[in-house]
Amino acid sequence: ETPQQHAAFEARILRGEKIEPGDWMPAEYRRQLIRMISQHAHSEVVGMLPEGEWITRAPTLRRKTILIAKVQDEAGHGQYLYHAAETLGISREEMLGALLSGKAKYSSIFNYPTMNWADVGMIGWLVDGAAIKNQTMLAGCSYGPYSRAMVRICSEETFHHKQGKEMIVAYAQGTPEQRAMAQDALDRWWWPALMMLGPHDADSPNSGALTKWGIKLKTNDEVRQEFINEHAPELLEAGLTIPDPDLHQDESGNWKHGPINWDEFWAVVNGQRGLNKERLGARQAAHEDGAWVREALDAYTARQLGQAAD
Ligand code: ACO
């Protein structure tokens, strides 16, 4: 890598050009993107587990069909993202191997358990709401395949967000049991949703390189602030109580949160707390159960090639 190549690359970023798979790029740009896109893909795939558990227990056929469609969308998002990462030279097998062996990270949020039916709505409203804030920003990122995947994913996430909000608002205005269920879900998901947007800027080692190269257009704290500014007033308007006694709106109109428990965040990320073992166990079992499909595909390909040779 020469200084001239770096300068030409950075000039392209400054001009707002998209970097495409065959283009020259610094090795560190490639490494950062593979890290981030593969973690993102794993999050989509693992993210199917907490909600998937509720498909058989959805209270009505309408809610069940919505949930099935949503979980299926997450599988599709995983597919686009694995494809986007493959354009950078890593194989699907390497990425899946890293996930199944526990080496790869995926979003902390999916290590939390879903304890009641309203959790499904709260995940749609808060977790997908936070994901949309982060991913609308990433839709403008400098790497073409990632930015294009984000455009489609964000449109689908917007439906997920709306169905979650609709569900929680309905329960918040429902029977005392439904209201209690919605409040219980908010009590457990509020802080994890704030944490999922990543550590504070001062503790975010990757932000410098990502911002310099136009991968992240906003910092973790900026995205978190946008998320709280949108969601805090809406949750309060729905009649729910946000579990943060320090939450208040400052003179500039921003909603300020109290201290975040980062020890909990790191314990959940590192698998010392939460359902990391269960989530990985479910993925490993699904991979083993799917071995016959991969074998059948290989046998089919071999037969097709054999016939082509005849
Ligand atoms: N869960 C698990 N690990 C996290 C999380 C989280 N919520 N947030 C940060 N981390 C990890 C980072 O991956 C990094 O670890 P690494 O260097 O070993 O990879 C470390 O904590 C330090 O954090 P940062 O330096 O701030 O990491 P980064 O600059 O990559 O910012 C962020 C984190 C905002 C999550 C970024 O990676 C991102 O935008 N990723 C794409 C979006 C995404 O993955 N969303 C997943 C959930 S959305 C959904 O699936 C519905």
Coordinates of C-alpha atoms and ligand atoms in Angstrom, one line a residue:
E1 CA 0.0 0.0 0.0
T2 CA 1.5 3.3 -1.1
P3 CA 0.8 6.8 0.3
Q4 CA -0.4 7.7 -3.2
Q5 CA -3.0 4.9 -3.2
H6 CA -4.2 6.0 0.2
A7 CA -4.5 9.6 -0.9
A8 CA -6.4 8.7 -4.0
F9 CA -8.7 6.5 -2.0
E10 CA -9.4 9.1 0.7
A11 CA -10.1 11.7 -2.1
R12 CA -12.8 9.4 -3.5
I13 CA -14.3 9.1 0.0
L14 CA -14.3 12.9 0.3
R15 CA -16.0 13.2 -3.1
G16 CA -18.8 10.9 -1.7
E17 CA -18.1 8.2 -4.3
K18 CA -19.1 4.6 -3.5
I19 CA -16.3 2.1 -3.2
E20 CA -17.1 -1.1 -5.2
P21 CA -15.8 -4.7 -4.7
G22 CA -13.1 -4.6 -7.4
D23 CA -11.7 -1.2 -6.4
W24 CA -8.5 -0.6 -4.6
M25 CA -9.0 -0.2 -0.9
P26 CA -6.7 -0.2 2.2
A27 CA -6.4 -3.6 3.9
E28 CA -7.8 -2.0 7.1
Y29 CA -10.9 -0.6 5.3
R30 CA -11.5 -4.2 4.1
R31 CA -10.9 -5.7 7.5
Q32 CA -13.2 -3.2 9.3
L33 CA -16.0 -3.8 6.8
I34 CA -15.7 -7.6 7.0
R35 CA -15.8 -7.3 10.8
M36 CA -18.8 -5.1 10.9
I37 CA -20.9 -6.6 8.1
S38 CA -20.3 -10.2 9.3
Q39 CA -21.3 -9.2 12.9
H40 CA -24.3 -7.5 11.4
A41 CA -25.3 -10.6 9.4
H42 CA -24.8 -12.9 12.4
S43 CA -27.1 -10.5 14.4
E44 CA -29.9 -10.8 11.9
V45 CA -29.7 -14.6 12.0
V46 CA -29.4 -15.0 15.8
G47 CA -32.1 -12.3 16.0
M48 CA -34.6 -14.8 14.6
L49 CA -34.3 -16.9 17.8
P50 CA -35.9 -14.7 20.6
E51 CA -38.9 -13.9 18.4
G52 CA -39.2 -17.3 16.7
E53 CA -39.9 -18.8 20.1
W54 CA -43.3 -17.0 20.1
I55 CA -44.6 -18.1 16.7
T56 CA -46.5 -21.0 18.2
R57 CA -47.8 -18.9 21.1
A58 CA -49.0 -15.8 19.2
P59 CA -52.5 -14.8 20.5
T60 CA -54.3 -14.4 17.2
L61 CA -53.8 -15.7 13.6
R62 CA -53.1 -12.1 12.5
R63 CA -50.3 -11.6 15.0
K64 CA -48.9 -15.0 14.1
T65 CA -48.7 -14.3 10.4
I66 CA -47.1 -10.9 11.0
L67 CA -44.5 -12.6 13.3
I68 CA -43.7 -15.4 10.8
A69 CA -43.2 -12.7 8.0
K70 CA -41.0 -10.7 10.3
V71 CA -38.8 -13.6 11.3
Q72 CA -38.5 -14.6 7.7
D73 CA -37.4 -11.1 6.8
E74 CA -34.6 -11.3 9.3
A75 CA -33.3 -14.5 7.5
G76 CA -33.4 -12.5 4.3
H77 CA -31.4 -9.7 5.9
G78 CA -28.8 -12.2 7.0
Q79 CA -28.5 -13.4 3.4
Y80 CA -28.0 -9.9 1.8
L81 CA -25.4 -9.1 4.5
Y82 CA -23.4 -12.4 4.1
H83 CA -23.4 -11.7 0.3
A84 CA -22.2 -8.1 0.9
A85 CA -19.4 -9.4 3.1
E86 CA -18.5 -12.1 0.5
T87 CA -17.7 -9.3 -2.0
L88 CA -14.8 -8.4 0.3
G89 CA -13.1 -11.8 -0.2
I90 CA -14.3 -13.8 2.9
S91 CA -16.3 -17.0 2.3
R92 CA -19.7 -17.8 3.8
E93 CA -18.1 -20.9 5.4
E94 CA -15.5 -18.8 7.2
M95 CA -18.1 -16.4 8.6
L96 CA -20.5 -19.2 9.7
G97 CA -17.5 -21.1 11.2
A98 CA -16.6 -18.0 13.3
L99 CA -20.2 -17.7 14.5
L100 CA -20.7 -21.4 15.3
S101 CA -17.4 -21.6 17.2
G102 CA -18.3 -18.6 19.3
K103 CA -15.4 -16.5 17.9
A104 CA -17.6 -13.9 16.2
K105 CA -19.6 -11.3 17.9
Y106 CA -23.3 -10.6 17.2
S107 CA -25.5 -7.9 18.8
S108 CA -25.8 -8.0 22.6
I109 CA -29.5 -7.4 22.4
F110 CA -30.3 -11.0 21.2
N111 CA -28.8 -12.5 24.3
Y112 CA -31.7 -11.2 26.4
P113 CA -34.6 -13.6 26.9
T114 CA -38.2 -13.0 25.7
M115 CA -40.3 -13.4 28.8
N116 CA -43.8 -12.4 27.7
W117 CA -45.8 -11.9 24.5
A118 CA -45.4 -8.1 24.7
D119 CA -41.6 -8.6 24.3
V120 CA -42.3 -9.3 20.6
G121 CA -43.9 -5.9 20.3
M122 CA -41.2 -4.2 22.3
I123 CA -38.5 -5.7 20.2
G124 CA -40.3 -4.3 17.1
W125 CA -40.7 -0.9 18.6
L126 CA -37.4 -0.4 20.4
V127 CA -34.8 -2.9 19.0
D128 CA -35.9 -2.4 15.4
G129 CA -36.3 1.3 16.1
A130 CA -32.7 1.5 17.3
A131 CA -31.6 -0.7 14.3
I132 CA -33.3 1.7 11.9
K133 CA -31.6 4.7 13.3
N134 CA -28.2 3.0 13.0
Q135 CA -28.9 1.5 9.5
T136 CA -30.4 4.6 7.9
M137 CA -27.0 6.2 8.7
L138 CA -25.2 3.1 7.2
A139 CA -27.3 3.3 4.0
G140 CA -25.2 6.4 3.3
C141 CA -21.9 4.5 3.9
S142 CA -19.0 4.5 1.5
Y143 CA -19.0 0.8 0.6
G144 CA -21.6 0.3 -2.3
P145 CA -22.8 -3.3 -1.5
Y146 CA -23.3 -2.6 2.2
S147 CA -25.1 0.8 1.6
R148 CA -27.4 -0.8 -1.0
A149 CA -28.3 -3.7 1.3
M150 CA -29.1 -1.2 4.0
V151 CA -31.7 0.6 1.8
R152 CA -33.7 -2.5 1.4
I153 CA -33.3 -3.7 5.0
C154 CA -34.4 -0.3 6.3
S155 CA -37.6 -0.4 4.3
E156 CA -38.4 -3.8 5.8
E157 CA -37.4 -2.8 9.3
T158 CA -39.8 0.1 9.1
F159 CA -42.7 -2.4 8.8
H160 CA -41.3 -4.3 11.8
H161 CA -41.0 -1.0 13.8
K162 CA -44.6 -0.1 13.0
Q163 CA -46.1 -3.4 13.9
G164 CA -44.2 -3.3 17.2
K165 CA -45.4 0.1 18.0
E166 CA -49.0 -0.7 17.0
M167 CA -49.0 -3.7 19.3
I168 CA -47.6 -1.9 22.3
V169 CA -49.8 1.1 22.0
A170 CA -52.8 -1.3 21.8
Y171 CA -51.7 -3.1 25.0
A172 CA -50.9 0.1 26.8
Q173 CA -54.5 1.1 26.2
G174 CA -55.9 -2.3 26.9
T175 CA -56.8 -4.3 30.0
P176 CA -54.8 -3.8 33.3
E177 CA -53.1 -7.2 32.5
Q178 CA -52.1 -6.0 29.0
R179 CA -50.8 -2.7 30.4
A180 CA -48.8 -4.5 33.0
M181 CA -47.4 -6.8 30.3
A182 CA -46.3 -3.9 28.1
Q183 CA -44.7 -2.1 31.1
D184 CA -42.9 -5.2 32.1
A185 CA -41.5 -5.5 28.6
L186 CA -40.4 -1.9 28.6
D187 CA -38.7 -2.3 32.0
R188 CA -36.6 -5.1 30.6
W189 CA -35.8 -3.8 27.0
W190 CA -35.2 0.0 27.5
W191 CA -31.6 -0.2 28.8
P192 CA -30.5 -3.1 26.5
A193 CA -31.9 -1.1 23.5
L194 CA -29.7 1.9 24.5
M195 CA -26.7 -0.3 24.9
M196 CA -27.1 -2.1 21.6
L197 CA -26.0 1.1 19.8
G198 CA -22.5 0.5 21.1
P199 CA -20.2 2.0 23.8
H200 CA -19.9 5.7 24.4
D201 CA -17.8 7.5 21.7
A202 CA -14.8 7.8 24.1
D203 CA -14.8 4.0 24.6
S204 CA -15.4 3.1 20.9
P205 CA -12.0 2.0 19.4
N206 CA -13.3 1.4 15.9
S207 CA -15.2 4.7 15.4
G208 CA -12.0 6.7 14.4
A209 CA -11.3 4.5 11.3
L210 CA -14.9 4.0 10.5
T211 CA -15.7 7.7 10.5
K212 CA -12.6 8.7 8.6
W213 CA -13.6 6.3 5.8
G214 CA -17.2 7.2 5.6
I215 CA -18.5 3.9 6.9
K216 CA -20.0 5.4 10.0
L217 CA -21.6 8.9 9.3
K218 CA -22.6 9.4 12.9
T219 CA -21.1 8.3 16.2
N220 CA -22.6 5.7 18.6
D221 CA -23.7 8.5 21.0
E222 CA -25.2 10.6 18.2
V223 CA -27.3 7.7 17.0
R224 CA -28.3 6.9 20.6
Q225 CA -29.5 10.5 21.1
E226 CA -31.6 10.4 17.9
F227 CA -33.1 7.1 19.1
I228 CA -34.1 8.5 22.6
N229 CA -35.4 11.8 21.1
E230 CA -37.8 9.9 19.0
H231 CA -38.8 7.1 21.3
A232 CA -39.0 8.6 24.8
P233 CA -41.8 11.0 24.1
E234 CA -43.8 8.4 22.2
L235 CA -43.5 5.8 25.0
L236 CA -44.6 8.4 27.5
E237 CA -47.5 9.4 25.3
A238 CA -48.6 5.8 25.2
G239 CA -48.9 6.0 29.0
L240 CA -45.8 3.9 29.8
T241 CA -43.1 4.7 32.4
I242 CA -39.5 4.7 31.2
P243 CA -37.3 2.9 33.8
D244 CA -34.8 5.8 34.1
P245 CA -35.4 8.3 37.0
D246 CA -32.7 10.6 35.5
L247 CA -34.4 10.9 32.0
H248 CA -35.2 14.5 31.2
Q249 CA -35.4 16.9 28.3
D250 CA -32.7 19.6 28.3
E251 CA -32.8 23.2 27.1
S252 CA -31.8 22.1 23.6
G253 CA -34.7 19.7 23.4
N254 CA -32.5 16.5 23.7
W255 CA -33.7 13.8 26.0
K256 CA -30.9 13.0 28.4
H257 CA -30.5 9.5 29.9
G258 CA -29.0 8.4 33.3
P259 CA -25.8 6.3 33.5
I260 CA -25.7 3.2 31.4
N261 CA -24.5 -0.1 33.1
W262 CA -21.6 -0.9 30.8
D263 CA -20.5 -3.8 33.0
E264 CA -23.8 -5.5 32.1
F265 CA -23.3 -4.7 28.4
W266 CA -19.8 -6.3 28.3
A267 CA -20.9 -9.3 30.4
V268 CA -23.7 -9.9 27.9
V269 CA -21.4 -9.4 24.8
N270 CA -18.8 -11.7 26.3
G271 CA -21.4 -14.4 27.2
Q272 CA -20.9 -14.2 31.0
R273 CA -24.5 -13.0 31.3
G274 CA -27.6 -13.7 29.2
L275 CA -28.4 -16.5 26.7
N276 CA -25.2 -16.6 24.6
K277 CA -24.7 -20.4 25.2
E278 CA -28.4 -21.1 24.3
R279 CA -28.3 -18.9 21.2
L280 CA -25.1 -20.6 19.9
G281 CA -26.5 -24.0 20.8
A282 CA -29.6 -23.3 18.8
R283 CA -27.5 -22.2 15.8
Q284 CA -25.2 -25.2 16.1
A285 CA -28.2 -27.6 16.2
A286 CA -29.8 -25.9 13.2
H287 CA -26.5 -26.2 11.3
E288 CA -26.2 -29.9 12.1
D289 CA -29.9 -30.5 11.2
G290 CA -29.3 -28.8 7.9
A291 CA -26.4 -31.0 6.9
W292 CA -28.5 -33.2 4.7
V293 CA -29.6 -30.2 2.7
R294 CA -26.0 -29.2 2.0
E295 CA -25.2 -32.8 1.1
A296 CA -28.2 -33.0 -1.3
L297 CA -27.1 -29.8 -3.0
D298 CA -23.5 -31.1 -3.4
A299 CA -24.8 -34.4 -4.8
Y300 CA -27.2 -32.5 -7.2
T301 CA -24.3 -30.2 -8.4
A302 CA -22.0 -33.2 -8.9
R303 CA -24.7 -35.0 -10.9
Q304 CA -25.4 -31.9 -13.1
L305 CA -21.7 -31.5 -13.7
G306 CA -21.4 -35.2 -14.6
Q307 CA -24.3 -34.9 -17.0
A308 CA -22.8 -31.8 -18.6
A309 CA -19.5 -33.7 -19.2
D310 CA -21.4 -36.7 -20.9
Ligands
ACO1 N1 -23.3 -6.0 20.7 C1 -22.1 -6.7 20.6 N2 -20.9 -6.1 20.4 C2 -20.9 -4.8 20.3 C3 -22.1 -4.0 20.3 C4 -23.3 -4.7 20.6 N3 -24.5 -4.1 20.7 N4 -21.7 -2.7 20.2 C5 -20.4 -2.7 20.0 N5 -19.9 -3.9 20.1 C6 -18.5 -4.3 20.0 C7 -17.9 -4.0 18.7 O1 -18.2 -5.0 17.7 C8 -16.5 -3.9 19.0 O2 -15.9 -5.2 19.1 P1 -14.8 -5.7 18.0 O3 -13.8 -4.6 17.8 O4 -14.2 -6.9 18.7 O5 -15.5 -6.1 16.8 C9 -16.5 -3.3 20.4 O6 -17.8 -3.6 20.9 C10 -16.2 -1.8 20.5 O7 -17.3 -1.1 19.9 P2 -17.1 0.0 18.8 O8 -15.7 0.3 18.6 O9 -18.0 1.1 19.1 O10 -17.6 -0.8 17.5 P3 -18.2 -0.2 16.2 O11 -17.5 1.1 15.8 O12 -18.2 -1.3 15.2 O13 -19.7 0.2 16.5 C11 -21.9 -0.7 16.0 C12 -20.7 -0.7 17.0 C13 -22.6 0.6 16.2 C14 -22.9 -1.8 16.5 C15 -21.4 -0.9 14.6 O14 -20.6 -2.1 14.5 C16 -22.6 -1.1 13.6 O15 -23.2 -0.1 13.2 N6 -22.8 -2.3 13.1 C17 -23.8 -2.6 12.1 C18 -25.1 -2.7 12.6 C19 -25.4 -4.0 13.4 O16 -24.5 -4.8 13.5 N7 -26.5 -4.1 13.9 C20 -26.9 -5.3 14.7 C21 -28.2 -5.3 15.4 S1 -29.5 -4.7 14.4 C22 -30.4 -6.1 14.1 O17 -29.9 -7.1 13.8 C23 -31.9 -5.9 14.1

